[in-house]
Coordinates of C-alpha atoms in Angstrom, one line a residue:
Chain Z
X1 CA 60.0 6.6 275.3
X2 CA 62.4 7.2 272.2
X3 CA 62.4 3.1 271.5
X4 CA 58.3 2.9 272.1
X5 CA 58.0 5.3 269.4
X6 CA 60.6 3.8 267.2
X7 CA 58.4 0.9 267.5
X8 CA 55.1 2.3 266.8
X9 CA 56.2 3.4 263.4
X10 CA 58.0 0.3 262.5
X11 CA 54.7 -1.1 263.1
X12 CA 52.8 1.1 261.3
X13 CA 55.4 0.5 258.1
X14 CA 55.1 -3.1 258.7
X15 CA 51.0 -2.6 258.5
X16 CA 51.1 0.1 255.5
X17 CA 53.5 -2.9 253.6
X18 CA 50.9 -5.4 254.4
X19 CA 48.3 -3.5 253.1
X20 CA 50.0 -2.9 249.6
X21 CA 50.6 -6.3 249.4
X22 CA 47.3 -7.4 250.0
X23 CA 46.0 -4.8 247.6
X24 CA 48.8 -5.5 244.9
X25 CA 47.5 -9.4 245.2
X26 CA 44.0 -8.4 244.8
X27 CA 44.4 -6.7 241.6
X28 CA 46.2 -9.8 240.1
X29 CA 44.6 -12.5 237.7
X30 CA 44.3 -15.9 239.6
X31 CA 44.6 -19.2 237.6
X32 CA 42.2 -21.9 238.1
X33 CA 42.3 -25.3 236.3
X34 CA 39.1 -27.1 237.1
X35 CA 39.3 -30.3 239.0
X36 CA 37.7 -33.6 239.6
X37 CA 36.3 -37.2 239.0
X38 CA 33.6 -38.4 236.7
X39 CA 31.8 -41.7 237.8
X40 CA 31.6 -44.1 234.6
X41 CA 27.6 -44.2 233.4
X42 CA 25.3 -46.8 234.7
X43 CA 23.8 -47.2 230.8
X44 CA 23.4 -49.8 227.9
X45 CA 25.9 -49.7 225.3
X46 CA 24.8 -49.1 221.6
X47 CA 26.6 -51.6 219.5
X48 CA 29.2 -49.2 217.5
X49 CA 33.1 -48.5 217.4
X50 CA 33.6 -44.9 217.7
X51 CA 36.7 -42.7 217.1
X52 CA 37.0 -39.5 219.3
X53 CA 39.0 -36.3 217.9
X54 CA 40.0 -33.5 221.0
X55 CA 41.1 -30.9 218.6
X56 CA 43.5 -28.3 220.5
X57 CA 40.3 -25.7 221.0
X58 CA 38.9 -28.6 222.8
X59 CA 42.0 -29.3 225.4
X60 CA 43.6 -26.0 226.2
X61 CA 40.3 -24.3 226.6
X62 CA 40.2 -21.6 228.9
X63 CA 37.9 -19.1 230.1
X64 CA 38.5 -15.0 231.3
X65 CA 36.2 -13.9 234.0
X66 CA 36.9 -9.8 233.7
X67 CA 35.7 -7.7 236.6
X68 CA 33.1 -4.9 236.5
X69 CA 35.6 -2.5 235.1
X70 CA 37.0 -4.8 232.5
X71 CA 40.1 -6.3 234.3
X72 CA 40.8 -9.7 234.0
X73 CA 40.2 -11.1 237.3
X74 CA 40.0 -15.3 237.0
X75 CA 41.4 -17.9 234.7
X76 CA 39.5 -21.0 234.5
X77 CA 41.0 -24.2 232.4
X78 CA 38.8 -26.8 231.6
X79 CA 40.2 -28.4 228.5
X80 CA 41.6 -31.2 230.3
X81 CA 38.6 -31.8 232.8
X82 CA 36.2 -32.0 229.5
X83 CA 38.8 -34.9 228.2
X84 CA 38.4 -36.5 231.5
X85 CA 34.8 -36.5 231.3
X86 CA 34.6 -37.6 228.1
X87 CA 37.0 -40.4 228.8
X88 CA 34.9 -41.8 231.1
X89 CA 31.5 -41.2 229.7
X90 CA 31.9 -42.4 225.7
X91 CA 33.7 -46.0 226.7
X92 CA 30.0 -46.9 228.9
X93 CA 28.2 -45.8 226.0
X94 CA 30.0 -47.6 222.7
X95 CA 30.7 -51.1 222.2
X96 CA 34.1 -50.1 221.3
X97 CA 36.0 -46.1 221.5
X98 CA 39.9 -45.2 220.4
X99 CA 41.0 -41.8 220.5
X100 CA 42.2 -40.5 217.5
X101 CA 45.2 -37.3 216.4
X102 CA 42.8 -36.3 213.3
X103 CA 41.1 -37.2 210.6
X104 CA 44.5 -38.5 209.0
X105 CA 44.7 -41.2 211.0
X106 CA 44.7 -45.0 210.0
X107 CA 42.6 -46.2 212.6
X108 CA 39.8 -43.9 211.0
X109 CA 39.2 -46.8 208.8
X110 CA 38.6 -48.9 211.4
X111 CA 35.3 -47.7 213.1
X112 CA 31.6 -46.7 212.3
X113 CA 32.5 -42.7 212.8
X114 CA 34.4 -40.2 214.3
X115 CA 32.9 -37.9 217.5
X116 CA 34.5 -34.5 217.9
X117 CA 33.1 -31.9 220.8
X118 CA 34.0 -28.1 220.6
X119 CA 33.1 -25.4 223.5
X120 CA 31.3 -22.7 221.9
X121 CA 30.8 -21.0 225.0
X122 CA 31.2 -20.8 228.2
X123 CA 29.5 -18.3 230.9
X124 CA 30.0 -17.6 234.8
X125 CA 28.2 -16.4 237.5
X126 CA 29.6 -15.3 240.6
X127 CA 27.3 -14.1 243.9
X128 CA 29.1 -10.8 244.3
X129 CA 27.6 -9.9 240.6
X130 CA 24.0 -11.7 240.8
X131 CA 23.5 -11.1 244.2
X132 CA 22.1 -14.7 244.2
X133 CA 23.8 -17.1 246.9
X134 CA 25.1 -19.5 244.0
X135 CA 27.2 -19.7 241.7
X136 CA 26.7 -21.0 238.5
X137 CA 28.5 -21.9 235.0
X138 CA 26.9 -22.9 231.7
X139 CA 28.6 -24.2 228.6
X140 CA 27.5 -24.4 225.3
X141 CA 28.6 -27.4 223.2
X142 CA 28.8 -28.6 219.4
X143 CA 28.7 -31.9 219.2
X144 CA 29.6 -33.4 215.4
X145 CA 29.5 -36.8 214.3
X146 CA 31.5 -37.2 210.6
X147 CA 31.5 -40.9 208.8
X148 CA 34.9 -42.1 207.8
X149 CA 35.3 -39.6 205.2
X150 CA 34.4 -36.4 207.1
X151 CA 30.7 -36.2 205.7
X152 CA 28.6 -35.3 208.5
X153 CA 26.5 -37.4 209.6
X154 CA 24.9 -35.4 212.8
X155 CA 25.7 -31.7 214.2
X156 CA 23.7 -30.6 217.1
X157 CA 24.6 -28.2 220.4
X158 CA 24.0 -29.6 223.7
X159 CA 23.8 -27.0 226.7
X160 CA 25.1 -28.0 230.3
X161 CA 24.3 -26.0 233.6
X162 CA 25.6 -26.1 236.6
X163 CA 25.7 -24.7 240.3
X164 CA 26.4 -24.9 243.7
X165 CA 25.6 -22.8 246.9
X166 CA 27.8 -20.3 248.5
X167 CA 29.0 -21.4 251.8
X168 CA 31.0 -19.9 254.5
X169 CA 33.9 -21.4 254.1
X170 CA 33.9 -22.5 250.4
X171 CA 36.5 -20.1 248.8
X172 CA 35.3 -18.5 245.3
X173 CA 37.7 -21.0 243.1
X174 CA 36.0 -24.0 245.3
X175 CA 32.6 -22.6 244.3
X176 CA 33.4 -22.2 240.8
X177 CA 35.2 -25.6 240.5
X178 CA 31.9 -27.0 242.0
X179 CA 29.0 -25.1 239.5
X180 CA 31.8 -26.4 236.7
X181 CA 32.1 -30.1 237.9
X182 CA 28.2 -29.9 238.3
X183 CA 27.7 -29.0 234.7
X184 CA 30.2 -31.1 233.3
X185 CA 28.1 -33.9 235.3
X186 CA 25.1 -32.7 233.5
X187 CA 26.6 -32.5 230.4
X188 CA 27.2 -36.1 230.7
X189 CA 23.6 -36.8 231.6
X190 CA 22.2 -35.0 228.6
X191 CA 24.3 -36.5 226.1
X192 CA 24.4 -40.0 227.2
X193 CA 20.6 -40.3 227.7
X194 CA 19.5 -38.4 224.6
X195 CA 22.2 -39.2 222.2
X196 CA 19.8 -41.8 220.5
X197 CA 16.9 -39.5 220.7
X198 CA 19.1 -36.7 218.5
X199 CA 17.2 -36.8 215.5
X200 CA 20.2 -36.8 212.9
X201 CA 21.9 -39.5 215.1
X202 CA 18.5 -41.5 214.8
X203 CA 18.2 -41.2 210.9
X204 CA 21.9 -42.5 210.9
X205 CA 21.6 -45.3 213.4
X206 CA 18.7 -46.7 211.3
X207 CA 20.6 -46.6 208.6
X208 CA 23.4 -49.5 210.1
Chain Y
X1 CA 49.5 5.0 290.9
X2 CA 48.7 4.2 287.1
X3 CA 48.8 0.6 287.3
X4 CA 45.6 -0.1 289.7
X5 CA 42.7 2.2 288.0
X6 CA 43.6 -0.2 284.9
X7 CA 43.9 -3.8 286.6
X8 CA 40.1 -2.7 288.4
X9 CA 39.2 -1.3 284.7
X10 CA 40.4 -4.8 283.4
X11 CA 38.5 -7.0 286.2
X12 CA 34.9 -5.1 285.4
X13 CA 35.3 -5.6 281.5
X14 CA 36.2 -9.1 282.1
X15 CA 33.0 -9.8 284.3
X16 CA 31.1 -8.2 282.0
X17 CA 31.8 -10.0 279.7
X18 CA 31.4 -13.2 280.9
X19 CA 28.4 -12.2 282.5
X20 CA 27.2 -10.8 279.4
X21 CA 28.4 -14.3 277.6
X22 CA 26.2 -16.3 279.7
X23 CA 23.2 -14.2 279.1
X24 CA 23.4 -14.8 275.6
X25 CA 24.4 -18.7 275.8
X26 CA 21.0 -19.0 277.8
X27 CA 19.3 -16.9 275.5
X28 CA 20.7 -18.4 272.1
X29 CA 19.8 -21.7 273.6
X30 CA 16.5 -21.0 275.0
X31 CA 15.6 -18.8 271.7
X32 CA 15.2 -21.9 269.2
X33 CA 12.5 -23.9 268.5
X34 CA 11.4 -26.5 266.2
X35 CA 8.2 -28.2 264.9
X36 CA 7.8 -31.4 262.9
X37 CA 4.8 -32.7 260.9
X38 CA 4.2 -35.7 259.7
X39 CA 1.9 -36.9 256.7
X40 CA 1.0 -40.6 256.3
X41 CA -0.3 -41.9 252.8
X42 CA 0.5 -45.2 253.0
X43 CA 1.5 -48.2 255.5
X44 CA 5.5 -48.9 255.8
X45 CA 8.0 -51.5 257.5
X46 CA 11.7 -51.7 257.1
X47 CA 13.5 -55.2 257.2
X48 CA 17.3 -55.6 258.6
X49 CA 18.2 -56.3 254.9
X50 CA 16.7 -53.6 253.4
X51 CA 17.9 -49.8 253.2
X52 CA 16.8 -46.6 252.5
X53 CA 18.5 -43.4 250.6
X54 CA 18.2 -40.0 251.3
X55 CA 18.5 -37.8 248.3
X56 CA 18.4 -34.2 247.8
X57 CA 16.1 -32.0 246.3
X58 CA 18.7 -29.7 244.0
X59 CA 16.0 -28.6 240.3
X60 CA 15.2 -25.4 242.2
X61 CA 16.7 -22.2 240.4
X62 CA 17.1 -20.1 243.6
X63 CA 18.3 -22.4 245.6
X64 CA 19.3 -26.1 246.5
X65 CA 19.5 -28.8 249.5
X66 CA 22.7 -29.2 250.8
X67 CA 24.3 -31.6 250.9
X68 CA 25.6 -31.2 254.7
X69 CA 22.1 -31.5 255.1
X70 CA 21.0 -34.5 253.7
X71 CA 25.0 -36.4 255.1
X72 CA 23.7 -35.7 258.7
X73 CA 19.7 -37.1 258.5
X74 CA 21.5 -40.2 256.9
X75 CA 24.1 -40.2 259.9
X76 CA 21.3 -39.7 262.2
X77 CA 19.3 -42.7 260.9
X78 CA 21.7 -44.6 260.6
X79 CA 22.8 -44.6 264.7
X80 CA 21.1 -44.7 267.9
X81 CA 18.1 -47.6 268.8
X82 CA 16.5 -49.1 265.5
X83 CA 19.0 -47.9 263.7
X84 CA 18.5 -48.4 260.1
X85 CA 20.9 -48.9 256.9
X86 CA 21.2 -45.6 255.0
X87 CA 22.7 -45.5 251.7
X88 CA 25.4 -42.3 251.4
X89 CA 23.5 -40.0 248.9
X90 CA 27.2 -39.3 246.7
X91 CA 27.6 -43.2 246.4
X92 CA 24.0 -43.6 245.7
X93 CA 24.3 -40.7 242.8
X94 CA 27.3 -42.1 241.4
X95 CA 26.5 -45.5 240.9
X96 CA 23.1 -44.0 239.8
X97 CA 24.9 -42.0 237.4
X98 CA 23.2 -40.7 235.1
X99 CA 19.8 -41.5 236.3
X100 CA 19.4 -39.1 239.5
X101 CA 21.4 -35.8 238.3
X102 CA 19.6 -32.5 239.1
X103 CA 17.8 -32.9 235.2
X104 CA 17.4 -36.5 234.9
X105 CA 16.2 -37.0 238.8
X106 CA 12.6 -38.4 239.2
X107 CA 10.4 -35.8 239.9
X108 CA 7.1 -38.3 241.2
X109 CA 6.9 -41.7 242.6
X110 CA 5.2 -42.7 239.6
X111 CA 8.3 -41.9 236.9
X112 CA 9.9 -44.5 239.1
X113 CA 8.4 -46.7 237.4
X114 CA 9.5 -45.7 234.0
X115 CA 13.1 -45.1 235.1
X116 CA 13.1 -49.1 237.0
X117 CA 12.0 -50.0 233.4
X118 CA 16.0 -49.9 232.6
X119 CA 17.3 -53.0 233.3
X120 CA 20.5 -51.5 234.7
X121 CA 18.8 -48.9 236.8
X122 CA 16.6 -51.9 238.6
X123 CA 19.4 -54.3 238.9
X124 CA 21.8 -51.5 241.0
X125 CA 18.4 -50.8 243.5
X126 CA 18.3 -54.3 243.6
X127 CA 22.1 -54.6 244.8
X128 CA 21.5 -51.8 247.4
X129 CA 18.6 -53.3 248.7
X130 CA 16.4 -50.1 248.5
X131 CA 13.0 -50.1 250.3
X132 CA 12.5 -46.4 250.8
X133 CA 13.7 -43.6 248.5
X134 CA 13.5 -40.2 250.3
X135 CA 13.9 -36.7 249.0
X136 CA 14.5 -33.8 251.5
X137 CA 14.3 -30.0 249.9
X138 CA 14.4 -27.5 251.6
X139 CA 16.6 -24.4 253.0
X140 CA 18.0 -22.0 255.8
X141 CA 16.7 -18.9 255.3
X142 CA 18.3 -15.7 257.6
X143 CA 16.3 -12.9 258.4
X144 CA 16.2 -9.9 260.5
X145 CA 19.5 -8.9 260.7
X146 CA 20.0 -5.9 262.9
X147 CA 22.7 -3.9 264.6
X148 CA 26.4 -3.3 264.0
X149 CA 30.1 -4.3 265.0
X150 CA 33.1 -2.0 264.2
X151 CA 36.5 -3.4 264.5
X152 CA 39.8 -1.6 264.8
X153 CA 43.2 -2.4 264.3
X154 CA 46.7 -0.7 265.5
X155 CA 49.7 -0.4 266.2
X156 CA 49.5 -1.5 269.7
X157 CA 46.7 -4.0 269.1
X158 CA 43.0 -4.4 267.7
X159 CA 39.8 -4.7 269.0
X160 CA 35.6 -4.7 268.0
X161 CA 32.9 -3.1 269.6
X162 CA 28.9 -3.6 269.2
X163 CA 26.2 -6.2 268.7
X164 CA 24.5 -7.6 265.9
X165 CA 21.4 -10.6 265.8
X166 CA 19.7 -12.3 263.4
X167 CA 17.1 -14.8 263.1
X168 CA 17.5 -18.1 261.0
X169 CA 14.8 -20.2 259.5
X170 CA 15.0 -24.0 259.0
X171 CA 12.4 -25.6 256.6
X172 CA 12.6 -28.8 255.2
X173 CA 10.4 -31.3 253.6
X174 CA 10.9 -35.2 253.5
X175 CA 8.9 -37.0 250.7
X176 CA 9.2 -41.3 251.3
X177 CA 8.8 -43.3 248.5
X178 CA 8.1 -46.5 248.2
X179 CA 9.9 -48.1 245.7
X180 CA 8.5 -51.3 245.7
X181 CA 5.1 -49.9 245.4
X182 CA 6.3 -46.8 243.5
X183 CA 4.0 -44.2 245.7
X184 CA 4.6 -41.6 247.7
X185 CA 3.8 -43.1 251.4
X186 CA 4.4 -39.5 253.7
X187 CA 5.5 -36.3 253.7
X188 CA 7.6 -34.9 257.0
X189 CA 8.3 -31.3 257.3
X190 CA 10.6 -30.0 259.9
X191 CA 10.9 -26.1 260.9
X192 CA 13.3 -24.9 263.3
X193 CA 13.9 -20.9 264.1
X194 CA 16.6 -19.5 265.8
X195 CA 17.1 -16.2 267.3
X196 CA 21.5 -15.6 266.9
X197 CA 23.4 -12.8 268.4
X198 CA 27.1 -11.7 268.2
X199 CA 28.1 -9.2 271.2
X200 CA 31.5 -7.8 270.3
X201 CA 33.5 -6.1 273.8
X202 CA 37.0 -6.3 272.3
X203 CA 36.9 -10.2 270.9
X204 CA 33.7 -10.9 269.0
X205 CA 31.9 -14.0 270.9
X206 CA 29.4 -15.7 268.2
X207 CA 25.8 -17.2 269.8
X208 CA 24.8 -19.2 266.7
X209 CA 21.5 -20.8 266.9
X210 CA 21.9 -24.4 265.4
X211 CA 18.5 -24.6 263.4
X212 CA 19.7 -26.9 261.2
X213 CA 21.3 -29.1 263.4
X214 CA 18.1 -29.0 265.5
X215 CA 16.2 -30.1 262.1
X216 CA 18.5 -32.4 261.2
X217 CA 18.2 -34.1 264.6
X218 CA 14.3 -34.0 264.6
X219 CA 13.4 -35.0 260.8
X220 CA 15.8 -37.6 261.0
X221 CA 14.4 -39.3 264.0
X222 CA 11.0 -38.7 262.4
X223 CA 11.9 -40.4 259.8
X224 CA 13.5 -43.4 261.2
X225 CA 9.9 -43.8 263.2
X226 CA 7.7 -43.4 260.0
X227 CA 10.0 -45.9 257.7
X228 CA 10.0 -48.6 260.6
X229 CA 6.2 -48.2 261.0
X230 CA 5.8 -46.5 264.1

């Protein structure tokens, strides 16, 4: 009888440790770096040799998603998945693309201009706050184009949206990583099919 | 003296609940039905060569066709008798890319024509030999969810107790087009409802209603008919 109680309450510790734990976890920030592959685009290339600059902004960009009551509740990197995208987008679309360290560098010289992206902003939705059974992510974007010398030649912002449905097994960084992935894809759409179209690019383009 | 009162206990629970699982298999199966409509605008035929692509639907900005959805009415026209060559929708997508993203998809059969109008947009149909483009949209919308199901855990073990149903709603449209002819030739619509129910005597025992597999099953077999002309 003694020993059946004895192990009732060591069960009951064992339960009431469990349950701290999994509450302790739940108040804790988790890290998500978002992930994936970007097809190449199936699109003409315009005859030009263009120089990319990721400035540090650009590749350890990161995102806070804060909670209701203000606490930080998800991490989301996407510097290095924006790289990746661009990577594989701006060699389809140029005749000829080198990344460069900055403006310092001697293989400036060597091409028609330089293309530098920046994430001005960056917004998430999750289902538990929208009540919405998606979730969705948009991002905000300056896109500059400087000649050889810095002097701009085009400056415009470019918005991407993405999202994906909630499903019953997909956990809430899966979803996230989806919506991102998706608006990264669109992002890629957008800019390679209406980069000529851009009305600063077009003024410069007739100018070559 | 105690043991026996429980072992009896123990053998009427565990009839009832396999009577009351078998109810409820009958019923979940019994409770779903589906309906399929076809519109026909134009004649079609589908040579061994050629091959069709399923795409979803995702501009919506409540909701969007799954993908699931669209994998299994490929699968399903692509086995069985006549079984016809179905391009996967990701591959499709990808080597598309950027031509059929949700903001740069079509939208008619006739801004096919503008979008064929790139050289390397036509040349990549051409290499996947595609006769029929076909978009499904559409959703699985749950309704009518009633009663309740409290679980407990403890020290000497856990259980749940109650009942809950629901009813699920399959609807989904399939627009062909023709991309030789750049029109819409038909529209298929297939709606499936589904009665669910999850009795809970100690272990919960789920009855799901497979609407969407039902759809699945019948649009695609639709489908397979209309693009080989039957």
């Amino acid at each position: 009888m003694r020993s059946k109680i004895k192990t009732q309450l060591l069960w009951s510790k064992v339960l009431a440790l469990l349950l701290v734990a999994s509450l302790m976890g739940s108040c804790g920030v988790s890290y998500l770096v978002i992930e994936g592959s970007f097809p190449t685009p199936n699109i003409n290339k315009i005859p030009l040799s263009m120089a990319i600059f990721y400035d540090d902004a650009l590749r350890e960009f990161s995102y806070m998603e804060y909670s209701e009551t203000g606490r930080e509740e998800i991490n989301i990197e996407s510097g290095e998945s924006h790289i990746r995208l661009f990577n594989a987008v701006l060699p389809a679309m140029f005749e000829e693309v080198i990344e460069i360290e900055g403006m310092d560098d001697p293989m400036v010289q060597e091409v028609d201009a330089v293309f530098s992206p920046t994430i001005e902003e960056f917004q998430l939705a999750l289902p538990e706050k929208t009540k919405l059974d998606v979730y969705e992510v948009w991002i905000k974007y300056n896109m500059r184009i400087v000649d050889r010398s810095g002097n701009s030649l085009a400056d415009w912002v470019v918005t991407s949206y993405g999202k994906t449905p909630t499903a019953t097994f997909l956990s809430v960084e899966d979803g996230i990583n989806q919506a991102a992935i998706v608006a990264l894809r669109d992002l890629a759409s957008s800019f390679s099919l209406n980069f000529s179209q851009i009305p600063e690019v077009q003024g410069w383009l007739n100018t070559l | 003296m105690r043991v026996r009162p429980v072992d009896f206990s123990m053998k009427i629970i565990s009839k009832l609940k396999a009577s009351i699982g078998c109810i409820m298999v009958t019923l979940g199966v019994s409770c779903t039905s589906t309906t399929v409509d076809e519109f026909r605008q134009g004649a079609t035929s589908l040579e061994s060569d050629e091959s069709v692509v399923i795409l979803g639907r995702r501009q919506a900005s409540d909701f969007e066709t799954k993908s699931d959805f669209v994998e299994c009415v490929g699968e399903r026209m692509g086995e069985g008798e006549n079984a016809i060559s179905v391009i996967p929708e990701r591959e499709f997508i990808d080597a598309m890319f950027p031509w059929f993203e949700p903001r740069t998809a079509p939208l008619r059969a006739g801004d096919l024509e503008q979008l064929l109008a790139e050289d390397v947009v036509a040349q990549k149909m051409n290499e996947f030999g595609i006769k029929y483009m076909v978009w499904v949209e559409g959703f699985t919308e749950t309704t009518g969810r009633t009663g309740s199901i409290s679980c407990t855990v403890g020290p000497g073990g856990g259980g749940c107790f109650g009942f809950g149903t629901w009813e699920d709603d399959a609807n989904f449209d399939a627009r062909v087009w023709d991309v030789t002819s750049l029109k819409n030739v038909g529209t298929i619509n297939a709606d499936a409802t589904g009665q669910s129910y999850l009795p809970a005597l100690v272990v919960p025992i789920p009855l799901i209603a497979r609407v969407e597999t039902n759809a699945c099953n019948r649009l695609a077999a639709q489908l397979k008919d209309f693009v080989n002309g039957e």
